[in-house]
Tab-separated table of C-alpha atoms in Angstrom:
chain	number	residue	atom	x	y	z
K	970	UNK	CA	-42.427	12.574	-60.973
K	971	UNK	CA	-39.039	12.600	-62.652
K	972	UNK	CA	-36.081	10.755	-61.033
K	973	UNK	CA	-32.635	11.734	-62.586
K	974	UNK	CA	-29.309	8.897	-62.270
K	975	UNK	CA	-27.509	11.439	-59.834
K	976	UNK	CA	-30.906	10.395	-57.590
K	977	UNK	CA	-29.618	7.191	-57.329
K	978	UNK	CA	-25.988	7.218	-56.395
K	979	UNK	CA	-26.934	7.631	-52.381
K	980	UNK	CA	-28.691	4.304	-52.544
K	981	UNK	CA	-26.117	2.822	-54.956
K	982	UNK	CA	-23.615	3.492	-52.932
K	983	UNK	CA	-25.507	2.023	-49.711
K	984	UNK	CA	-26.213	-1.313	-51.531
K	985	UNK	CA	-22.553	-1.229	-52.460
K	986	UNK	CA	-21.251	-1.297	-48.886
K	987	UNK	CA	-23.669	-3.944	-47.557
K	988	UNK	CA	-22.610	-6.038	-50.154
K	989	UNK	CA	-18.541	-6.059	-50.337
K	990	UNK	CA	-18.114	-4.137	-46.668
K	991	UNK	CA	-20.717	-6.148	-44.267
K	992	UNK	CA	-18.276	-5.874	-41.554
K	993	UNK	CA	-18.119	-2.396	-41.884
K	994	UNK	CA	-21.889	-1.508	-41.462
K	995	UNK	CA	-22.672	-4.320	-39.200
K	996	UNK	CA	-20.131	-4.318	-36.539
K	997	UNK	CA	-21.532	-2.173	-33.947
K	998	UNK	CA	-24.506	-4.385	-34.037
K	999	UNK	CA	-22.779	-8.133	-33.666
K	1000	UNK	CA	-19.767	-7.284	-31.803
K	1001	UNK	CA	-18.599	-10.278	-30.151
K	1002	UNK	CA	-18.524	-10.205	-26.654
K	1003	UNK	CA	-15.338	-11.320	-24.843
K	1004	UNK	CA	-14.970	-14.619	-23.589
K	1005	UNK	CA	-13.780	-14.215	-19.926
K	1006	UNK	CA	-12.587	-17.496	-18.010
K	1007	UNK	CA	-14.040	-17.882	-14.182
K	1008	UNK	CA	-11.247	-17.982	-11.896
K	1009	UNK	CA	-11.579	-18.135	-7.902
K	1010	UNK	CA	-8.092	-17.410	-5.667
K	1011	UNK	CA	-8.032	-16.896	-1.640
K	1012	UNK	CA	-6.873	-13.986	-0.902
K	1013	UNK	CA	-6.872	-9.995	-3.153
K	1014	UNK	CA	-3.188	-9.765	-3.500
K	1015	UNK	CA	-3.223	-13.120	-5.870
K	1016	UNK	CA	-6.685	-12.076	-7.864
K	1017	UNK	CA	-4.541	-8.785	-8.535
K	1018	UNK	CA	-1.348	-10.932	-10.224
K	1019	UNK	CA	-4.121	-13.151	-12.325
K	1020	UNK	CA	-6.087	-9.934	-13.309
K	1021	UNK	CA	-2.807	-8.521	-14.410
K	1022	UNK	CA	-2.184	-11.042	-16.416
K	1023	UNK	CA	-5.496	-11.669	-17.664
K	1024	UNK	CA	-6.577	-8.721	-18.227
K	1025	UNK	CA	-10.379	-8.460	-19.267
K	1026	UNK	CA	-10.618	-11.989	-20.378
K	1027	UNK	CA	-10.644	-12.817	-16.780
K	1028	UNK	CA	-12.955	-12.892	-13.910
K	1029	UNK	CA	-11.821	-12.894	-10.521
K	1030	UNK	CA	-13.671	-13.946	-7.147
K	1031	UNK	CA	-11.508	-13.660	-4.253
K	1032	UNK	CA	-12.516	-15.925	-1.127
K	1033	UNK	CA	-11.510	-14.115	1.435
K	1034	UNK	CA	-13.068	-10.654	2.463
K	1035	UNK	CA	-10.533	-7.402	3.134
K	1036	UNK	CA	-9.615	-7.809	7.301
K	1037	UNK	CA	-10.375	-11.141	7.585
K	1038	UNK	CA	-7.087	-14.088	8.636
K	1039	UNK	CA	-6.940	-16.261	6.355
K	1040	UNK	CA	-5.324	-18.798	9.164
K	1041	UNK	CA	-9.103	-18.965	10.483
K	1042	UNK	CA	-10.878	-18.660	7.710
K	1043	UNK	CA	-14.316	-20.953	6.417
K	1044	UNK	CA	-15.704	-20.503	3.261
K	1045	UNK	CA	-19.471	-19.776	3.611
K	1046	UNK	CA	-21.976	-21.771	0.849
K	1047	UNK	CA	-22.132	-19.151	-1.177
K	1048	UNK	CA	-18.617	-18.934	-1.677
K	1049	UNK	CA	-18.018	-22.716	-2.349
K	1050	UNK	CA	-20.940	-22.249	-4.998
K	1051	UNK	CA	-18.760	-19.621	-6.699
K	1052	UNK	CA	-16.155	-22.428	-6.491
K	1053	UNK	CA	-18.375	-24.651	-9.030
K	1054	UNK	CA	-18.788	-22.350	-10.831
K	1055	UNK	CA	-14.816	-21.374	-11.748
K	1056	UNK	CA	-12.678	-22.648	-14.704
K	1057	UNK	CA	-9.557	-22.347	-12.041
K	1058	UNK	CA	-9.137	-22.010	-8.773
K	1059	UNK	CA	-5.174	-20.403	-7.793
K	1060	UNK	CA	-4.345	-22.166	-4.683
K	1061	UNK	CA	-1.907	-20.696	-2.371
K	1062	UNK	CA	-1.864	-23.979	-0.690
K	1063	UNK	CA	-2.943	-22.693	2.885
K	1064	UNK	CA	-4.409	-24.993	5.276
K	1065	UNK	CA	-8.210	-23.768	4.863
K	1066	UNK	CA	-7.539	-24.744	1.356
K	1067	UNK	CA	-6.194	-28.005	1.631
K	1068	UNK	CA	-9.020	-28.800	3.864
K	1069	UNK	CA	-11.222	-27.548	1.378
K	1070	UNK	CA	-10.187	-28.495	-2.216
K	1071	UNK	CA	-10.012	-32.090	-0.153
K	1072	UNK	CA	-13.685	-31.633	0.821
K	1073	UNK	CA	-14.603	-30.895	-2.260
K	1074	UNK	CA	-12.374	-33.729	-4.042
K	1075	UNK	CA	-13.997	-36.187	-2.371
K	1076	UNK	CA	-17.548	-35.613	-3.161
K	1077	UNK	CA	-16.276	-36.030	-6.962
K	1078	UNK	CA	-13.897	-34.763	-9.724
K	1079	UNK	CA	-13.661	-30.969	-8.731
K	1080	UNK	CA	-15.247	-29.122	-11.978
K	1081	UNK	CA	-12.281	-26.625	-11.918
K	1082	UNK	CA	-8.848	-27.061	-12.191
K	1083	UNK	CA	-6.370	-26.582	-9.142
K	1084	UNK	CA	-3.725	-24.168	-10.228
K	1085	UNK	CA	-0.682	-24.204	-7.335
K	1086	UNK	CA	0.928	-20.974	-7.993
K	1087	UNK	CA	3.623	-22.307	-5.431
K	1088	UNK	CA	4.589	-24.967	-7.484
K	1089	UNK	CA	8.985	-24.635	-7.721
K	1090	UNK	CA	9.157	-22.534	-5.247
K	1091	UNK	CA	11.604	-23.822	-2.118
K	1092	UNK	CA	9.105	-22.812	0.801
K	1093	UNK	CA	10.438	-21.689	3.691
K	1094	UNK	CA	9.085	-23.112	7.436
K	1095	UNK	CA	7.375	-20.841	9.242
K	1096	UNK	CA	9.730	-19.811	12.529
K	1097	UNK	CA	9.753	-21.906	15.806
K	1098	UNK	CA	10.787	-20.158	19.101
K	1099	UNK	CA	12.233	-23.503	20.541
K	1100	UNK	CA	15.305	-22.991	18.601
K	1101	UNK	CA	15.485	-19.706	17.356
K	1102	UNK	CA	16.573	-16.047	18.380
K	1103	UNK	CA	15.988	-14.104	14.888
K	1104	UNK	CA	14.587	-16.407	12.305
K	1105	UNK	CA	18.251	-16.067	11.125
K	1106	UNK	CA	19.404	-17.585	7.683
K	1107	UNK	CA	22.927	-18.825	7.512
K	1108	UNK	CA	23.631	-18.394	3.758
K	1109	UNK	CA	23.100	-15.765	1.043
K	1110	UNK	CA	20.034	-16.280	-0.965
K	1111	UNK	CA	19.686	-16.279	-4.642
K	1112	UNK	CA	17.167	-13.927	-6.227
K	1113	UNK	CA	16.938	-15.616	-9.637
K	1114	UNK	CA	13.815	-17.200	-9.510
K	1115	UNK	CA	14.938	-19.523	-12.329
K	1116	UNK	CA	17.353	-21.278	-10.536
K	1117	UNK	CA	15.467	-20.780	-6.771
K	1118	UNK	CA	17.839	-23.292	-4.388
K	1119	UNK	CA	16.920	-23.475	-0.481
K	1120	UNK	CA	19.209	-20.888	1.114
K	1121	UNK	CA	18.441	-21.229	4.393
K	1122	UNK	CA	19.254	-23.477	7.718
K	1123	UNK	CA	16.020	-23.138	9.941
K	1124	UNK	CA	14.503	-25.574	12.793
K	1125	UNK	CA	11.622	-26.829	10.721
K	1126	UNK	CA	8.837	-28.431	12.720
K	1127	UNK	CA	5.699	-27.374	11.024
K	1128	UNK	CA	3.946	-25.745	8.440
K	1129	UNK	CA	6.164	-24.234	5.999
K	1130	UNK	CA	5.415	-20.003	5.007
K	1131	UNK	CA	2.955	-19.676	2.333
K	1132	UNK	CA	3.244	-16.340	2.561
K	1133	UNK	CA	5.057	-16.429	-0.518
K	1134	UNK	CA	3.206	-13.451	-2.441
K	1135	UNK	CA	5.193	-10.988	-0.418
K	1136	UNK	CA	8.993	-12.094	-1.962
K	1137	UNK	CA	9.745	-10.744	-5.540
K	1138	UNK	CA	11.241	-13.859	-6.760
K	1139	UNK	CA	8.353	-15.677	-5.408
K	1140	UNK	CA	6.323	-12.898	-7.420
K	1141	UNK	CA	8.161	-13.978	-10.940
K	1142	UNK	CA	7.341	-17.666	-9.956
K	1143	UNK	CA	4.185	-17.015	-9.325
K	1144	UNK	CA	3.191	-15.128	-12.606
K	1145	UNK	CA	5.010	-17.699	-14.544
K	1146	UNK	CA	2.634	-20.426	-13.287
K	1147	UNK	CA	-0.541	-18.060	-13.966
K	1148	UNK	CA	0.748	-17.425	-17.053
K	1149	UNK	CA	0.849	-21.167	-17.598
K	1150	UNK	CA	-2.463	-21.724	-16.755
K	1151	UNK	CA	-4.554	-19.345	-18.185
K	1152	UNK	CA	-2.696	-19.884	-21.762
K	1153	UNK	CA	-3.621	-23.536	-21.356
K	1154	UNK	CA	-7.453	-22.649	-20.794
K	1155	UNK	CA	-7.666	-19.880	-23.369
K	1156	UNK	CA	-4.949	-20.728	-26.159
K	1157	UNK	CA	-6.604	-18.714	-28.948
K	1158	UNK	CA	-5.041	-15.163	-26.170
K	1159	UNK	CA	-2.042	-16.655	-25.374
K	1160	UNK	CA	0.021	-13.629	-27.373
K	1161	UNK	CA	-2.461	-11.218	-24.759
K	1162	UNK	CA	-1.259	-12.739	-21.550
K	1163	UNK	CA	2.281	-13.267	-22.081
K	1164	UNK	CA	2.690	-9.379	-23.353
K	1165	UNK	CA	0.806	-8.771	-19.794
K	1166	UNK	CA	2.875	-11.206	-18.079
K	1167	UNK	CA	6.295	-9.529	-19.712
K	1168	UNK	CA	4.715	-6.243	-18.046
K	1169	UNK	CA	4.394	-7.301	-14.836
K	1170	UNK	CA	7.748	-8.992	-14.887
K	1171	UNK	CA	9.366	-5.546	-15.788
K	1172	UNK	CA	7.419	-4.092	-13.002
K	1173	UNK	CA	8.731	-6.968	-10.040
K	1174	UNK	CA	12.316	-6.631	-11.316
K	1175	UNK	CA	12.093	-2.688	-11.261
K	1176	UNK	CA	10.788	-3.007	-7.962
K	1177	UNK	CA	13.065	-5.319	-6.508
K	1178	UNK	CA	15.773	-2.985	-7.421
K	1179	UNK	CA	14.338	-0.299	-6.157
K	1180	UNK	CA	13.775	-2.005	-2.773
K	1181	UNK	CA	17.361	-3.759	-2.960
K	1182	UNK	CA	18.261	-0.186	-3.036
K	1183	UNK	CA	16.731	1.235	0.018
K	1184	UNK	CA	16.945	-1.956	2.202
K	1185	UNK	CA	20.886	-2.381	1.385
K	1186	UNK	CA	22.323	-0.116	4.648
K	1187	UNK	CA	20.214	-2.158	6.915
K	1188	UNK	CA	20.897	-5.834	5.845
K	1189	UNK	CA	21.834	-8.536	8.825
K	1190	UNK	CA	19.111	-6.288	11.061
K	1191	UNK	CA	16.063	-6.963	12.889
K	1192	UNK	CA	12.585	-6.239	12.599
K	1193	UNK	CA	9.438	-7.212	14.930
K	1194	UNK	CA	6.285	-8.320	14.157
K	1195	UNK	CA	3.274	-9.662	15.472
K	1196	UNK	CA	2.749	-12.832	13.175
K	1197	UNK	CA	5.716	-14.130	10.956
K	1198	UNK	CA	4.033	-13.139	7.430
K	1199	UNK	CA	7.233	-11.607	5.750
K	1200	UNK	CA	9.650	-14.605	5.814
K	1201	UNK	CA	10.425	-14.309	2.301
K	1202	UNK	CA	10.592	-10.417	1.889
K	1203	UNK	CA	12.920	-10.639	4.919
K	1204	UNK	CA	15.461	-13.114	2.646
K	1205	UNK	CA	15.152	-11.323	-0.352
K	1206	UNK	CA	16.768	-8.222	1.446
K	1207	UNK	CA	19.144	-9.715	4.075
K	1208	UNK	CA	16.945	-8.965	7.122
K	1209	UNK	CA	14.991	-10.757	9.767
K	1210	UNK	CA	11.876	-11.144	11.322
K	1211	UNK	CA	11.648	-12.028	15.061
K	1212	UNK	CA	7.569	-12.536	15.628
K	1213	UNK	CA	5.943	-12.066	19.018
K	1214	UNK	CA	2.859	-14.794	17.891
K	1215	UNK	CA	4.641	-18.098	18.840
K	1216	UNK	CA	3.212	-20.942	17.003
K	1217	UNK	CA	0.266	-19.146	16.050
K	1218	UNK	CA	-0.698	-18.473	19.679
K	1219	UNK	CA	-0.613	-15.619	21.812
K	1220	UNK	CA	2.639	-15.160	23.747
K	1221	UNK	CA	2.702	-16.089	27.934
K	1222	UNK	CA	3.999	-13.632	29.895
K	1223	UNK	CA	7.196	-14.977	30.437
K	1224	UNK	CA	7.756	-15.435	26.436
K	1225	UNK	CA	6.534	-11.618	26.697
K	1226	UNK	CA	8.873	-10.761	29.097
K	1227	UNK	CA	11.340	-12.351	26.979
K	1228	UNK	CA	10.484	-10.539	23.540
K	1229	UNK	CA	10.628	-6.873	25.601
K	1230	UNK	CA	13.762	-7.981	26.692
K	1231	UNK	CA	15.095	-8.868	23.175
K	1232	UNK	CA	13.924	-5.846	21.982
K	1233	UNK	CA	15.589	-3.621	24.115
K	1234	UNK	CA	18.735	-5.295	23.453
K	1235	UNK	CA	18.081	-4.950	20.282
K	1236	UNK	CA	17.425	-1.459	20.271
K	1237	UNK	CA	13.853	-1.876	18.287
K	1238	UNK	CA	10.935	1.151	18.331
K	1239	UNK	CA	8.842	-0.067	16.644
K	1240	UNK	CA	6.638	-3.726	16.446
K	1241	UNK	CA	4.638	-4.130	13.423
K	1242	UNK	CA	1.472	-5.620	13.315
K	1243	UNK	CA	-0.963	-6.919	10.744
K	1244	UNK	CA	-4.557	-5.692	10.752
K	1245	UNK	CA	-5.938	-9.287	10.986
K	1246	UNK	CA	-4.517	-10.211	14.662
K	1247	UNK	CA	-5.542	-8.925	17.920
K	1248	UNK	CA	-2.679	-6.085	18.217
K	1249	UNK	CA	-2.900	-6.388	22.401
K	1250	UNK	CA	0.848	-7.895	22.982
K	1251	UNK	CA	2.254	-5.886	20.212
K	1252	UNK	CA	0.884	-2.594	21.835
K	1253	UNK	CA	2.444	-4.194	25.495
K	1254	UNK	CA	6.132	-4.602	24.195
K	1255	UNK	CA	5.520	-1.076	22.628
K	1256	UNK	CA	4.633	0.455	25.636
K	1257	UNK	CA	7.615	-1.295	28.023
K	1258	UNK	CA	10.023	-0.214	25.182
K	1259	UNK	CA	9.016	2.993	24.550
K	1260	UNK	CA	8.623	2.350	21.066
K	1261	UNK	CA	5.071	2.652	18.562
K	1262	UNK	CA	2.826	0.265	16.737
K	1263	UNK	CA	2.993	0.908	12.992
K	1264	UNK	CA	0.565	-1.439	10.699
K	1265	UNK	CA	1.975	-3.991	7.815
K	1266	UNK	CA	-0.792	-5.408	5.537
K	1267	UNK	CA	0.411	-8.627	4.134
K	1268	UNK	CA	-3.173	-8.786	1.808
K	1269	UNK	CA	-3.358	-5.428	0.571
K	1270	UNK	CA	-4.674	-6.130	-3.033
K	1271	UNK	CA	-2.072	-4.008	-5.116
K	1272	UNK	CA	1.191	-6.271	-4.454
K	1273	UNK	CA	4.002	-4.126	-5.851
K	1274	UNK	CA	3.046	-1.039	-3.916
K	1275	UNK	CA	2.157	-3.004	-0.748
K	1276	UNK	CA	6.008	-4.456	-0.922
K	1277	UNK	CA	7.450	-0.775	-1.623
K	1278	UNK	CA	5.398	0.551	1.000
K	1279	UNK	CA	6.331	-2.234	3.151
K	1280	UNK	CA	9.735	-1.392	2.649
K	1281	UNK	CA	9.291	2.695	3.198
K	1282	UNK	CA	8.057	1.637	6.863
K	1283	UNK	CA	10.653	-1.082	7.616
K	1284	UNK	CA	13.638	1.294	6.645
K	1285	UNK	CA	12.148	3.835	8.673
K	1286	UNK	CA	11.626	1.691	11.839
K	1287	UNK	CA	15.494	0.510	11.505
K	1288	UNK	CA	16.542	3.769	11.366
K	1289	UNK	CA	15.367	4.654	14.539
K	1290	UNK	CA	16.585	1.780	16.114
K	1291	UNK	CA	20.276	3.130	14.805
């Protein structure tokens, strides 16, 4: 059997492309998996910021299951064993975690590192009905997050608002010190996360104006609400937020009697209420006002449209009190 030199050019050529073009032929076959850092937060809305930034070099295990208050909340084994496992752990800095992280601190050097995505912002006490009528502020606040100053004159005598996921310049705060962290663990992606973290950015600002917008006719009014979650939203748009929860408890019925009568001064129909507290006092005022329930979900996992949403349902509740 005869074998002419045109026979040869398919192999030729084969030989030719293993040789100078390995890359080439072998890539689908030793493609390099992505390295992903282990990352553990509290609550959904803050694993949504970090996998924003991070992208899919990131894995994200949130503590705290959809429904559930995180003001009661205890970590079951399981979930402290995804603890040891994590690279970082984005603290919110909420009681169940100090008590935690402390726990865990003192059986030994954690074997993550504590990110405090609060860190530089000027937190904001959570409201005490000793002194106050409407959780009132008594200067302007200023929205650039770079230069973040207290703005406000409350009766402080507890736990300051960590609520701050639901401000936008908390937000840009907040994504700056992910941003921070994640480029420290993973240096070889910085160019990845701060071309994510630009995004986002964009997307807060756009928001805020958008929000600004809507929220502007209304500013200097009132809204109600069962627990005092939206402090900093409040400031950002010149509002305020009286709660009907008084220092985290469930109101007497004389401090009831008092809220219906605020709120009928007030001209309010409607009391918001979060889905993780028992709604039974909020549904009472409604009733002796004449006025509905409508639901506010401070940890729904997508942030930006939680806040817009948030806003679509305040605006609407203060027009009707008009």
């Amino acid at each position: 059997m005869k074998f002419s030199p045109s026979s040869f050019l398919p192999v030729r050529l084969l030989i030719c492309c293993l040789f100078f073009f390995p890359s080439l032929v072998l890539s689908e076959a030793i493609a390099q998996p992505i390295t992903t850092i282990e990352a553990v937060t509290s609550i959904a809305p803050l694993s949504r910021l970090v996998e924003e930034i991070g992208g899919e070099r990131v894995r994200v295990v949130t503590l705290i299951p959809p429904g559930q208050n995180p003001h009661t909340f205890e970590p079951s084994p399981s979930q402290i064993a995804n603890l040891h496992r994590a690279a970082i752990y984005f603290s919110l800095d909420m009681p169940f975690e100090r008590t935690l992280l402390a726990k865990i601190s003192g059986q030994g050097n954690p074997p993550f590192k504590i990110i405090e995505v609060g860190e530089g912002i000027t937190k904001l006490p959570m409201p005490d009905h000793r002194h106050d009528h409407n959780y009132r502020r008594h200067e302007r606040h200023d929205h650039d997050h770079q230069h973040h100053k207290p703005t406000t004159a409350y009766h402080h005598h507890g736990e300051l608002d960590p609520h701050i996921w639901l401000g936008p310049p908390q937000l840009m705060i907040i994504s700056d010190r992910i941003l921070a962290a994640l480029s420290a663990a993973d240096p070889a992606n910085v160019a990845e996360y701060r071309r994510n973290h630009q995004q986002l950015q964009t997307e807060i600002m756009a928001m805020h104006a958008r929000i600004s917008k809507l929220l502007a006719p209304f500013a200097g009014q009132t809204f109600f609400v069962y627990h005092p979650a939206f402090g900093y939203f409040a400031d950002a748009y010149g509002l305020y937020q009286r709660a009907i929860e008084i220092s985290g408890r469930t109101p007497t019925p004389r401090q009831l009697t008092r809220l219906i009568e605020d709120a009928r001064r007030d001209g309010v129909r409607v009391i918001f209420v979060q889905p993780q507290f028992d709604q039974r006092s909020a549904a009472a005022i409604a009733r002796a006002i004449n006025g509905t329930v409508v639901h506010l979900d401070p940890l729904a996992a997508d942030v930006l449209g939680n806040l817009e949403e948030m806003a679509i349902r305040i605006s609407a509740a203060l027009t009707d009190n008009q």
